């Protein structure tokens, strides 16, 4: 294949371009009518009562935590296997992340041996729905109830994903979504916080709008900041929402092509969602021996793979903060996140990927395992 097979390409084109042009024609580019319509349609899709936009998923998680009053002196349980933004948002509100291992089937949070991590300063648990599927939310909600913890869902990767018929983001006290360019639905950059609690919603409004509910007044009853998106981004989001069903269908077909193409390669296994956990294969995540050598081989053959997440308990950026808190950080507490990094590969997938490209990636993988 002459052209590189990229890890990801956003599916944006003529329709998004026209929607952006419409903002200019109507001369409304900041948060306005399109933003309102975008939030309304997202809330309908998700089935949540209230929602506010944020500039990106990281700041949406920050708002989701902050609106619940989580701050300095508090701890939040976070899976060891996630994008660093989940933990960074905890640090950003002044709280400390406490890491817990994930399960070995699909690398979602595993609470079966997490009781000993519960301390009086642990205020919340953050299930992170990874790679387009969703955590076992029965076990998360049981754990939270048993230990009287709030739930803040990191649903950055989980738009359109359900657990037993309920959309991701509707189990928690708050939940955050991301619309970054590689997400199932994109606005280039963007985020959303949802809640069913009216008081929390009011806090979110203050926090995102300089401590006032309405714009245009210069009296600010609360402390707040600027977490707005723009109508330009939301115009793109509205077009993407129209495409969501097709994006999901295409991603499922691409996954099937991969499964067919790699079915005879015994070294490769696929990621399996929990029973009851639906998914949109946002990533095609496989596990295999010699994963890092295979990634080098893929790169040499014009395919762009991606590693799984590096365990958070080993992140250079976080170790100093965690050591200050005397949090025990033993590799032996995180066998599954270590295995995930060692054996996991995200193969290219994007809505416009064609069968020939998938076939080519499968051929390269096959060559790697059969070469002498
Ligand atoms: C699990 C998870 N949480 C949070 C984020 C942060 O979202 P953003 O990049 O929009 O800030 C991401 C983004 O990739 C993510 O994958």
mmCIF file of C-alpha atoms and ligand atoms in Angstrom:
data_model
loop_
_atom_site.group_PDB
_atom_site.id
_atom_site.type_symbol
_atom_site.label_atom_id
_atom_site.label_comp_id
_atom_site.label_asym_id
_atom_site.label_seq_id
_atom_site.Cartn_x
_atom_site.Cartn_y
_atom_site.Cartn_z
ATOM 1 C CA UNK A 1 0.000 0.000 0.000
ATOM 2 C CA UNK A 2 1.504 3.326 -1.080
ATOM 3 C CA UNK A 3 -0.527 5.554 1.217
ATOM 4 C CA UNK A 4 -0.044 5.200 4.918
ATOM 5 C CA UNK A 5 -2.977 3.641 6.783
ATOM 6 C CA UNK A 6 -3.420 6.171 9.578
ATOM 7 C CA UNK A 7 -4.576 5.287 13.071
ATOM 8 C CA UNK A 8 -7.524 7.608 12.637
ATOM 9 C CA UNK A 9 -9.094 10.193 10.332
ATOM 10 C CA UNK A 10 -12.132 12.273 11.264
ATOM 11 C CA UNK A 11 -15.098 11.874 8.916
ATOM 12 C CA UNK A 12 -15.820 15.506 8.112
ATOM 13 C CA UNK A 13 -16.552 17.081 4.750
ATOM 14 C CA UNK A 14 -19.020 19.046 2.685
ATOM 15 C CA UNK A 15 -21.918 18.915 5.189
ATOM 16 C CA UNK A 16 -19.807 20.147 8.107
ATOM 17 C CA UNK A 17 -18.329 22.825 5.845
ATOM 18 C CA UNK A 18 -21.817 24.086 4.923
ATOM 19 C CA UNK A 19 -22.903 24.062 8.568
ATOM 20 C CA UNK A 20 -19.892 26.206 9.490
ATOM 21 C CA UNK A 21 -20.619 28.564 6.579
ATOM 22 C CA UNK A 22 -24.150 28.981 7.930
ATOM 23 C CA UNK A 23 -22.707 30.358 11.209
ATOM 24 C CA UNK A 24 -20.857 33.008 9.219
ATOM 25 C CA UNK A 25 -23.887 33.785 7.063
ATOM 26 C CA UNK A 26 -26.013 34.261 10.191
ATOM 27 C CA UNK A 27 -23.121 36.101 11.821
ATOM 28 C CA UNK A 28 -23.309 34.089 15.080
ATOM 29 C CA UNK A 29 -20.020 32.355 15.836
ATOM 30 C CA UNK A 30 -19.778 32.149 19.658
ATOM 31 C CA UNK A 31 -22.045 30.046 21.872
ATOM 32 C CA UNK A 32 -25.608 30.656 20.647
ATOM 33 C CA UNK A 33 -28.520 28.902 18.918
ATOM 34 C CA UNK A 34 -26.477 26.014 17.483
ATOM 35 C CA UNK A 35 -24.888 25.327 20.878
ATOM 36 C CA UNK A 36 -28.337 25.196 22.462
ATOM 37 C CA UNK A 37 -29.614 22.820 19.787
ATOM 38 C CA UNK A 38 -26.504 20.647 20.145
ATOM 39 C CA UNK A 39 -26.962 20.296 23.917
ATOM 40 C CA UNK A 40 -30.697 19.592 23.536
ATOM 41 C CA UNK A 41 -30.072 16.843 20.992
ATOM 42 C CA UNK A 42 -27.235 15.331 23.032
ATOM 43 C CA UNK A 43 -29.410 15.232 26.153
ATOM 44 C CA UNK A 44 -32.156 13.504 24.191
ATOM 45 C CA UNK A 45 -29.674 10.947 22.843
ATOM 46 C CA UNK A 46 -28.105 10.295 26.250
ATOM 47 C CA UNK A 47 -31.317 10.465 28.257
ATOM 48 C CA UNK A 48 -29.957 12.900 30.859
ATOM 49 C CA UNK A 49 -31.908 15.856 32.263
ATOM 50 C CA UNK A 50 -29.289 18.620 32.287
ATOM 51 C CA UNK A 51 -26.088 19.324 30.404
ATOM 52 C CA UNK A 52 -23.496 22.010 29.764
ATOM 53 C CA UNK A 53 -20.814 22.244 27.111
ATOM 54 C CA UNK A 54 -17.100 22.471 27.883
ATOM 55 C CA UNK A 55 -14.106 23.325 25.679
ATOM 56 C CA UNK A 56 -12.855 19.709 25.807
ATOM 57 C CA UNK A 57 -13.265 16.413 27.647
ATOM 58 C CA UNK A 58 -10.546 17.141 30.224
ATOM 59 C CA UNK A 59 -12.264 20.341 31.322
ATOM 60 C CA UNK A 60 -15.629 18.558 31.241
ATOM 61 C CA UNK A 61 -14.265 16.054 33.812
ATOM 62 C CA UNK A 62 -12.888 18.968 35.843
ATOM 63 C CA UNK A 63 -16.375 20.562 35.872
ATOM 64 C CA UNK A 64 -18.005 17.214 36.651
ATOM 65 C CA UNK A 65 -15.790 16.850 39.755
ATOM 66 C CA UNK A 66 -15.823 20.485 40.840
ATOM 67 C CA UNK A 67 -19.620 20.830 40.596
ATOM 68 C CA UNK A 68 -19.906 18.037 43.188
ATOM 69 C CA UNK A 69 -17.653 19.955 45.569
ATOM 70 C CA UNK A 70 -14.670 17.627 45.188
ATOM 71 C CA UNK A 71 -11.438 19.450 45.990
ATOM 72 C CA UNK A 72 -8.305 19.607 48.157
ATOM 73 C CA UNK A 73 -8.087 16.857 50.780
ATOM 74 C CA UNK A 74 -10.416 14.557 48.812
ATOM 75 C CA UNK A 75 -9.549 11.389 46.932
ATOM 76 C CA UNK A 76 -11.120 9.942 43.803
ATOM 77 C CA UNK A 77 -10.775 6.318 42.685
ATOM 78 C CA UNK A 78 -9.607 6.153 39.067
ATOM 79 C CA UNK A 79 -8.731 3.085 36.978
ATOM 80 C CA UNK A 80 -4.998 2.634 36.389
ATOM 81 C CA UNK A 81 -5.747 2.049 32.711
ATOM 82 C CA UNK A 82 -7.068 5.234 31.120
ATOM 83 C CA UNK A 83 -5.909 8.332 29.290
ATOM 84 C CA UNK A 84 -4.019 10.548 31.753
ATOM 85 C CA UNK A 85 -6.696 13.273 31.466
ATOM 86 C CA UNK A 86 -8.960 11.276 33.837
ATOM 87 C CA UNK A 87 -6.384 11.579 36.626
ATOM 88 C CA UNK A 88 -5.201 15.056 35.609
ATOM 89 C CA UNK A 89 -8.713 16.451 36.075
ATOM 90 C CA UNK A 90 -8.684 15.045 39.630
ATOM 91 C CA UNK A 91 -5.353 16.785 40.244
ATOM 92 C CA UNK A 92 -6.719 19.966 38.676
ATOM 93 C CA UNK A 93 -9.529 20.239 41.278
ATOM 94 C CA UNK A 94 -6.855 19.757 43.972
ATOM 95 C CA UNK A 95 -7.845 16.178 44.876
ATOM 96 C CA UNK A 96 -5.722 13.011 44.679
ATOM 97 C CA UNK A 97 -6.349 10.038 42.398
ATOM 98 C CA UNK A 98 -6.275 6.560 43.947
ATOM 99 C CA UNK A 99 -5.609 3.935 41.300
ATOM 100 C CA UNK A 100 -7.289 0.573 40.938
ATOM 101 C CA UNK A 101 -6.584 -2.262 38.494
ATOM 102 C CA UNK A 102 -8.846 -3.182 35.569
ATOM 103 C CA UNK A 103 -10.214 -6.528 34.404
ATOM 104 C CA UNK A 104 -8.200 -8.589 31.901
ATOM 105 C CA UNK A 105 -11.029 -9.102 29.358
ATOM 106 C CA UNK A 106 -11.794 -5.537 28.374
ATOM 107 C CA UNK A 107 -9.692 -3.372 30.708
ATOM 108 C CA UNK A 108 -12.590 -1.580 32.405
ATOM 109 C CA UNK A 109 -12.385 -0.811 36.139
ATOM 110 C CA UNK A 110 -12.326 -3.907 38.402
ATOM 111 C CA UNK A 111 -13.739 -3.309 41.876
ATOM 112 C CA UNK A 112 -13.722 -6.922 43.047
ATOM 113 C CA UNK A 113 -10.666 -6.319 45.245
ATOM 114 C CA UNK A 114 -10.910 -2.562 45.815
ATOM 115 C CA UNK A 115 -12.577 -2.403 49.250
ATOM 116 C CA UNK A 116 -9.237 -1.860 50.986
ATOM 117 C CA UNK A 117 -8.721 1.371 48.986
ATOM 118 C CA UNK A 118 -11.744 3.015 50.593
ATOM 119 C CA UNK A 119 -10.760 5.606 53.202
ATOM 120 C CA UNK A 120 -12.762 8.435 54.841
ATOM 121 C CA UNK A 121 -11.320 10.968 52.387
ATOM 122 C CA UNK A 122 -12.335 8.936 49.326
ATOM 123 C CA UNK A 123 -15.284 10.915 47.968
ATOM 124 C CA UNK A 124 -15.957 9.522 44.526
ATOM 125 C CA UNK A 125 -15.283 6.790 42.047
ATOM 126 C CA UNK A 126 -14.586 7.497 38.377
ATOM 127 C CA UNK A 127 -15.510 4.622 36.062
ATOM 128 C CA UNK A 128 -13.855 5.281 32.686
ATOM 129 C CA UNK A 129 -15.551 3.674 29.690
ATOM 130 C CA UNK A 130 -12.643 2.597 27.547
ATOM 131 C CA UNK A 131 -12.262 1.865 23.822
ATOM 132 C CA UNK A 132 -15.932 2.270 22.936
ATOM 133 C CA UNK A 133 -17.466 -0.068 25.473
ATOM 134 C CA UNK A 134 -18.666 0.534 29.016
ATOM 135 C CA UNK A 135 -17.780 -0.623 32.529
ATOM 136 C CA UNK A 136 -19.937 -3.134 34.378
ATOM 137 C CA UNK A 137 -22.163 -0.440 35.859
ATOM 138 C CA UNK A 138 -24.008 -2.858 38.165
ATOM 139 C CA UNK A 139 -20.764 -3.471 39.995
ATOM 140 C CA UNK A 140 -19.802 0.237 39.970
ATOM 141 C CA UNK A 141 -23.140 1.390 41.382
ATOM 142 C CA UNK A 142 -23.157 -1.409 44.021
ATOM 143 C CA UNK A 143 -19.644 -0.459 45.116
ATOM 144 C CA UNK A 144 -20.522 3.253 45.272
ATOM 145 C CA UNK A 145 -23.691 2.590 47.291
ATOM 146 C CA UNK A 146 -21.920 0.263 49.686
ATOM 147 C CA UNK A 147 -19.184 2.814 50.397
ATOM 148 C CA UNK A 148 -21.330 5.967 50.055
ATOM 149 C CA UNK A 149 -19.272 7.350 47.169
ATOM 150 C CA UNK A 150 -20.340 9.702 44.426
ATOM 151 C CA UNK A 151 -19.901 8.529 40.825
ATOM 152 C CA UNK A 152 -18.270 10.730 38.191
ATOM 153 C CA UNK A 153 -18.300 8.895 34.858
ATOM 154 C CA UNK A 154 -15.518 9.563 32.395
ATOM 155 C CA UNK A 155 -17.584 8.876 29.281
ATOM 156 C CA UNK A 156 -15.127 10.740 27.020
ATOM 157 C CA UNK A 157 -15.039 7.754 24.637
ATOM 158 C CA UNK A 158 -18.589 6.544 25.146
ATOM 159 C CA UNK A 159 -21.102 8.579 23.164
ATOM 160 C CA UNK A 160 -23.767 6.232 21.791
ATOM 161 C CA UNK A 161 -22.768 3.377 24.146
ATOM 162 C CA UNK A 162 -25.269 1.677 26.465
ATOM 163 C CA UNK A 163 -25.161 -0.687 29.448
ATOM 164 C CA UNK A 164 -28.311 -2.809 29.727
ATOM 165 C CA UNK A 165 -30.166 -0.262 27.631
ATOM 166 C CA UNK A 166 -29.018 2.827 29.565
ATOM 167 C CA UNK A 167 -26.686 5.296 27.910
ATOM 168 C CA UNK A 168 -23.215 5.858 29.392
ATOM 169 C CA UNK A 169 -23.236 8.956 31.543
ATOM 170 C CA UNK A 170 -26.644 8.343 33.138
ATOM 171 C CA UNK A 171 -25.364 6.227 36.038
ATOM 172 C CA UNK A 172 -23.256 8.858 37.752
ATOM 173 C CA UNK A 173 -23.912 11.984 39.781
ATOM 174 C CA UNK A 174 -22.161 13.659 36.858
ATOM 175 C CA UNK A 175 -20.532 12.439 33.641
ATOM 176 C CA UNK A 176 -18.203 13.930 31.041
ATOM 177 C CA UNK A 177 -17.974 13.369 27.277
ATOM 178 C CA UNK A 178 -15.299 14.430 24.776
ATOM 179 C CA UNK A 179 -15.745 15.478 21.151
ATOM 180 C CA UNK A 180 -12.046 15.513 20.246
ATOM 181 C CA UNK A 181 -11.195 14.757 16.614
ATOM 182 C CA UNK A 182 -10.661 11.024 17.193
ATOM 183 C CA UNK A 183 -13.892 10.471 19.118
ATOM 184 C CA UNK A 184 -16.944 8.710 17.664
ATOM 185 C CA UNK A 185 -18.612 12.111 17.283
ATOM 186 C CA UNK A 186 -16.356 15.128 16.873
ATOM 187 C CA UNK A 187 -16.462 18.909 17.016
ATOM 188 C CA UNK A 188 -12.626 19.072 16.666
ATOM 189 C CA UNK A 189 -12.358 19.967 20.358
ATOM 190 C CA UNK A 190 -15.300 19.954 22.735
ATOM 191 C CA UNK A 191 -16.920 18.405 25.762
ATOM 192 C CA UNK A 192 -20.176 17.955 27.628
ATOM 193 C CA UNK A 193 -21.076 17.438 31.287
ATOM 194 C CA UNK A 194 -24.412 15.836 32.151
ATOM 195 C CA UNK A 195 -26.302 15.393 35.411
ATOM 196 C CA UNK A 196 -29.836 14.640 36.548
ATOM 197 C CA UNK A 197 -29.462 16.830 39.639
ATOM 198 C CA UNK A 198 -30.778 20.377 39.290
ATOM 199 C CA UNK A 199 -28.562 21.775 42.080
ATOM 200 C CA UNK A 200 -25.440 20.317 40.459
ATOM 201 C CA UNK A 201 -26.593 21.753 37.134
ATOM 202 C CA UNK A 202 -26.814 25.194 38.734
ATOM 203 C CA UNK A 203 -23.233 24.798 39.998
ATOM 204 C CA UNK A 204 -22.140 23.821 36.492
ATOM 205 C CA UNK A 205 -23.749 26.962 35.063
ATOM 206 C CA UNK A 206 -21.930 29.167 37.574
ATOM 207 C CA UNK A 207 -18.612 27.415 37.069
ATOM 208 C CA UNK A 208 -18.629 27.682 33.280
ATOM 209 C CA UNK A 209 -19.892 31.246 32.987
ATOM 210 C CA UNK A 210 -17.750 33.403 35.278
ATOM 211 C CA UNK A 211 -19.898 32.697 38.340
ATOM 212 C CA UNK A 212 -23.203 33.958 36.940
ATOM 213 C CA UNK A 213 -26.184 32.246 35.377
ATOM 214 C CA UNK A 214 -26.959 34.821 32.684
ATOM 215 C CA UNK A 215 -24.549 36.503 30.365
ATOM 216 C CA UNK A 216 -24.727 40.292 30.069
ATOM 217 C CA UNK A 217 -24.722 40.991 33.801
ATOM 218 C CA UNK A 218 -21.538 42.051 35.586
ATOM 219 C CA UNK A 219 -22.646 40.914 39.020
ATOM 220 C CA UNK A 220 -21.081 37.522 39.775
ATOM 221 C CA UNK A 221 -22.525 35.737 42.832
ATOM 222 C CA UNK A 222 -20.123 32.758 42.613
ATOM 223 C CA UNK A 223 -16.583 31.971 41.505
ATOM 224 C CA UNK A 224 -16.523 30.732 37.932
ATOM 225 C CA UNK A 225 -14.497 30.704 34.732
ATOM 226 C CA UNK A 226 -15.017 30.506 30.968
ATOM 227 C CA UNK A 227 -15.759 27.002 29.689
ATOM 228 C CA UNK A 228 -17.662 27.903 26.531
ATOM 229 C CA UNK A 229 -17.660 26.203 23.149
ATOM 230 C CA UNK A 230 -18.525 28.031 19.931
ATOM 231 C CA UNK A 231 -21.462 27.761 17.528
ATOM 232 C CA UNK A 232 -18.898 26.941 14.823
ATOM 233 C CA UNK A 233 -17.946 23.758 16.689
ATOM 234 C CA UNK A 234 -21.546 22.936 17.588
ATOM 235 C CA UNK A 235 -22.619 23.321 13.943
ATOM 236 C CA UNK A 236 -20.124 20.537 13.152
ATOM 237 C CA UNK A 237 -21.457 18.521 16.095
ATOM 238 C CA UNK A 238 -25.033 18.729 14.796
ATOM 239 C CA UNK A 239 -23.977 17.275 11.438
ATOM 240 C CA UNK A 240 -21.987 14.575 13.230
ATOM 241 C CA UNK A 241 -25.052 13.654 15.291
ATOM 242 C CA UNK A 242 -26.917 13.037 12.021
ATOM 243 C CA UNK A 243 -24.104 10.655 11.031
ATOM 244 C CA UNK A 244 -23.822 8.828 14.356
ATOM 245 C CA UNK A 245 -25.888 5.795 13.351
ATOM 246 C CA UNK A 246 -23.811 5.339 10.197
ATOM 247 C CA UNK A 247 -20.527 5.870 12.049
ATOM 248 C CA UNK A 248 -21.553 3.114 14.488
ATOM 249 C CA UNK A 249 -22.542 0.747 11.674
ATOM 250 C CA UNK A 250 -19.322 1.380 9.746
ATOM 251 C CA UNK A 251 -17.150 0.861 12.842
ATOM 252 C CA UNK A 252 -18.880 -2.458 13.553
ATOM 253 C CA UNK A 253 -18.330 -3.595 9.945
ATOM 254 C CA UNK A 254 -14.633 -2.623 10.122
ATOM 255 C CA UNK A 255 -14.263 -4.675 13.310
ATOM 256 C CA UNK A 256 -15.854 -7.677 11.559
ATOM 257 C CA UNK A 257 -13.430 -7.302 8.613
ATOM 258 C CA UNK A 258 -10.541 -7.352 11.095
ATOM 259 C CA UNK A 259 -11.941 -10.405 12.891
ATOM 260 C CA UNK A 260 -12.296 -12.237 9.591
ATOM 261 C CA UNK A 261 -8.868 -11.139 8.352
ATOM 262 C CA UNK A 262 -7.085 -12.228 11.538
ATOM 263 C CA UNK A 263 -9.153 -15.330 12.337
ATOM 264 C CA UNK A 264 -6.328 -17.758 11.517
ATOM 265 C CA UNK A 265 -3.713 -15.924 13.548
ATOM 266 C CA UNK A 266 -3.814 -17.724 16.871
ATOM 267 C CA UNK A 267 -1.474 -15.192 18.535
ATOM 268 C CA UNK A 268 -4.100 -12.423 18.246
ATOM 269 C CA UNK A 269 -7.122 -12.084 20.519
ATOM 270 C CA UNK A 270 -9.806 -9.424 20.456
ATOM 271 C CA UNK A 271 -11.164 -7.293 23.231
ATOM 272 C CA UNK A 272 -14.512 -8.580 24.560
ATOM 273 C CA UNK A 273 -17.129 -6.287 26.146
ATOM 274 C CA UNK A 274 -18.968 -7.402 29.306
ATOM 275 C CA UNK A 275 -22.390 -9.042 28.971
ATOM 276 C CA UNK A 276 -24.931 -6.219 28.855
ATOM 277 C CA UNK A 277 -22.289 -3.754 27.652
ATOM 278 C CA UNK A 278 -22.976 -2.565 24.134
ATOM 279 C CA UNK A 279 -20.319 -0.894 22.092
ATOM 280 C CA UNK A 280 -19.175 1.195 19.204
ATOM 281 C CA UNK A 281 -15.646 -0.079 18.451
ATOM 282 C CA UNK A 282 -14.109 3.346 18.786
ATOM 283 C CA UNK A 283 -10.753 1.542 18.772
ATOM 284 C CA UNK A 284 -9.940 -1.896 17.342
ATOM 285 C CA UNK A 285 -8.046 -3.175 20.356
ATOM 286 C CA UNK A 286 -6.194 -6.472 20.070
ATOM 287 C CA UNK A 287 -3.882 -8.381 22.386
ATOM 288 C CA UNK A 288 -0.945 -10.434 21.196
ATOM 289 C CA UNK A 289 2.568 -11.667 21.935
ATOM 290 C CA UNK A 290 5.425 -9.415 20.794
ATOM 291 C CA UNK A 291 3.017 -6.471 20.547
ATOM 292 C CA UNK A 292 5.735 -3.810 20.569
ATOM 293 C CA UNK A 293 7.792 -5.603 17.892
ATOM 294 C CA UNK A 294 4.640 -5.962 15.806
ATOM 295 C CA UNK A 295 3.943 -2.219 16.151
ATOM 296 C CA UNK A 296 7.442 -1.450 14.830
ATOM 297 C CA UNK A 297 6.811 -3.841 11.924
ATOM 298 C CA UNK A 298 3.463 -2.186 11.165
ATOM 299 C CA UNK A 299 5.137 1.260 11.141
ATOM 300 C CA UNK A 300 7.813 -0.061 8.762
ATOM 301 C CA UNK A 301 5.004 -1.193 6.486
ATOM 302 C CA UNK A 302 3.109 2.092 6.367
ATOM 303 C CA UNK A 303 0.503 1.318 9.023
ATOM 304 C CA UNK A 304 0.065 3.539 12.066
ATOM 305 C CA UNK A 305 -0.682 1.481 15.200
ATOM 306 C CA UNK A 306 -1.075 2.867 18.703
ATOM 307 C CA UNK A 307 -0.016 1.380 22.028
ATOM 308 C CA UNK A 308 -2.523 0.829 24.820
ATOM 309 C CA UNK A 309 -2.433 3.327 27.687
ATOM 310 C CA UNK A 310 0.641 3.342 29.882
ATOM 311 C CA UNK A 311 -0.288 2.455 33.499
ATOM 312 C CA UNK A 312 -1.092 5.629 35.408
ATOM 313 C CA UNK A 313 0.637 4.450 38.589
ATOM 314 C CA UNK A 314 3.915 4.587 36.607
ATOM 315 C CA UNK A 315 3.329 7.917 34.846
ATOM 316 C CA UNK A 316 6.350 10.168 35.410
ATOM 317 C CA UNK A 317 4.025 13.187 35.603
ATOM 318 C CA UNK A 318 1.983 11.713 38.452
ATOM 319 C CA UNK A 319 4.533 9.807 40.519
ATOM 320 C CA UNK A 320 5.746 12.865 42.421
ATOM 321 C CA UNK A 321 2.207 13.909 43.409
ATOM 322 C CA UNK A 322 1.309 10.386 44.467
ATOM 323 C CA UNK A 323 4.528 9.886 46.442
ATOM 324 C CA UNK A 324 3.741 13.053 48.392
ATOM 325 C CA UNK A 325 0.477 11.431 49.441
ATOM 326 C CA UNK A 326 2.330 8.224 50.393
ATOM 327 C CA UNK A 327 0.079 6.264 48.086
ATOM 328 C CA UNK A 328 1.502 2.758 47.698
ATOM 329 C CA UNK A 329 2.432 2.252 44.064
ATOM 330 C CA UNK A 330 3.391 -1.388 43.651
ATOM 331 C CA UNK A 331 3.394 -3.007 40.220
ATOM 332 C CA UNK A 332 2.022 -6.137 41.886
ATOM 333 C CA UNK A 333 -1.260 -4.262 42.539
ATOM 334 C CA UNK A 334 -1.766 -3.626 38.831
ATOM 335 C CA UNK A 335 -1.056 -6.848 36.897
ATOM 336 C CA UNK A 336 -3.721 -6.231 34.263
ATOM 337 C CA UNK A 337 -2.756 -2.671 33.353
ATOM 338 C CA UNK A 338 0.848 -3.828 32.976
ATOM 339 C CA UNK A 339 -0.224 -6.707 30.725
ATOM 340 C CA UNK A 340 -2.435 -4.352 28.721
ATOM 341 C CA UNK A 341 0.488 -2.054 27.930
ATOM 342 C CA UNK A 342 2.725 -5.018 27.136
ATOM 343 C CA UNK A 343 0.319 -6.933 24.894
ATOM 344 C CA UNK A 344 -2.159 -4.372 23.580
ATOM 345 C CA UNK A 345 -2.304 -2.698 20.170
ATOM 346 C CA UNK A 346 -4.918 -0.321 18.775
ATOM 347 C CA UNK A 347 -5.243 -1.002 15.055
ATOM 348 C CA UNK A 348 -6.339 1.748 12.657
ATOM 349 C CA UNK A 349 -10.085 2.336 12.481
ATOM 350 C CA UNK A 350 -12.080 5.278 11.153
ATOM 351 C CA UNK A 351 -15.496 5.574 9.541
ATOM 352 C CA UNK A 352 -14.122 6.005 6.010
ATOM 353 C CA UNK A 353 -11.682 3.079 6.244
ATOM 354 C CA UNK A 354 -12.226 0.621 3.389
ATOM 355 C CA UNK A 355 -11.985 -3.156 3.142
ATOM 356 C CA UNK A 356 -8.737 -2.982 1.182
ATOM 357 C CA UNK A 357 -7.052 -0.976 3.956
ATOM 358 C CA UNK A 358 -8.230 -3.416 6.639
ATOM 359 C CA UNK A 359 -7.097 -6.325 4.443
ATOM 360 C CA UNK A 360 -3.675 -4.747 4.068
ATOM 361 C CA UNK A 361 -3.255 -4.296 7.847
ATOM 362 C CA UNK A 362 -4.280 -7.941 8.395
ATOM 363 C CA UNK A 363 -1.788 -9.104 5.750
ATOM 364 C CA UNK A 364 1.055 -7.213 7.441
ATOM 365 C CA UNK A 365 0.146 -8.766 10.809
ATOM 366 C CA UNK A 366 -0.037 -12.188 9.224
ATOM 367 C CA UNK A 367 3.393 -11.708 7.580
ATOM 368 C CA UNK A 368 4.859 -10.714 10.947
ATOM 369 C CA UNK A 369 3.722 -13.902 12.649
ATOM 370 C CA UNK A 370 4.646 -16.232 9.777
ATOM 371 C CA UNK A 371 8.036 -14.767 8.799
ATOM 372 C CA UNK A 372 11.071 -16.934 9.527
HETATM 373 C C1 LIG B 1 -10.808 8.336 28.632
HETATM 374 C C2 LIG B 1 -10.573 9.768 28.283
HETATM 375 N N1 LIG B 1 -10.769 10.707 29.200
HETATM 376 C C3 LIG B 1 -10.585 12.010 28.936
HETATM 377 C C4 LIG B 1 -10.168 12.435 27.707
HETATM 378 C C5 LIG B 1 -9.899 13.895 27.481
HETATM 379 O O1 LIG B 1 -10.689 14.437 26.471
HETATM 380 P P1 LIG B 1 -10.132 15.715 25.641
HETATM 381 O O2 LIG B 1 -9.032 15.232 24.787
HETATM 382 O O3 LIG B 1 -11.335 16.146 24.866
HETATM 383 O O4 LIG B 1 -9.712 16.715 26.634
HETATM 384 C C6 LIG B 1 -9.944 11.492 26.712
HETATM 385 C C7 LIG B 1 -9.472 11.922 25.386
HETATM 386 O O5 LIG B 1 -8.924 11.197 24.614
HETATM 387 C C8 LIG B 1 -10.137 10.122 26.997
HETATM 388 O O6 LIG B 1 -9.904 9.191 26.081
#
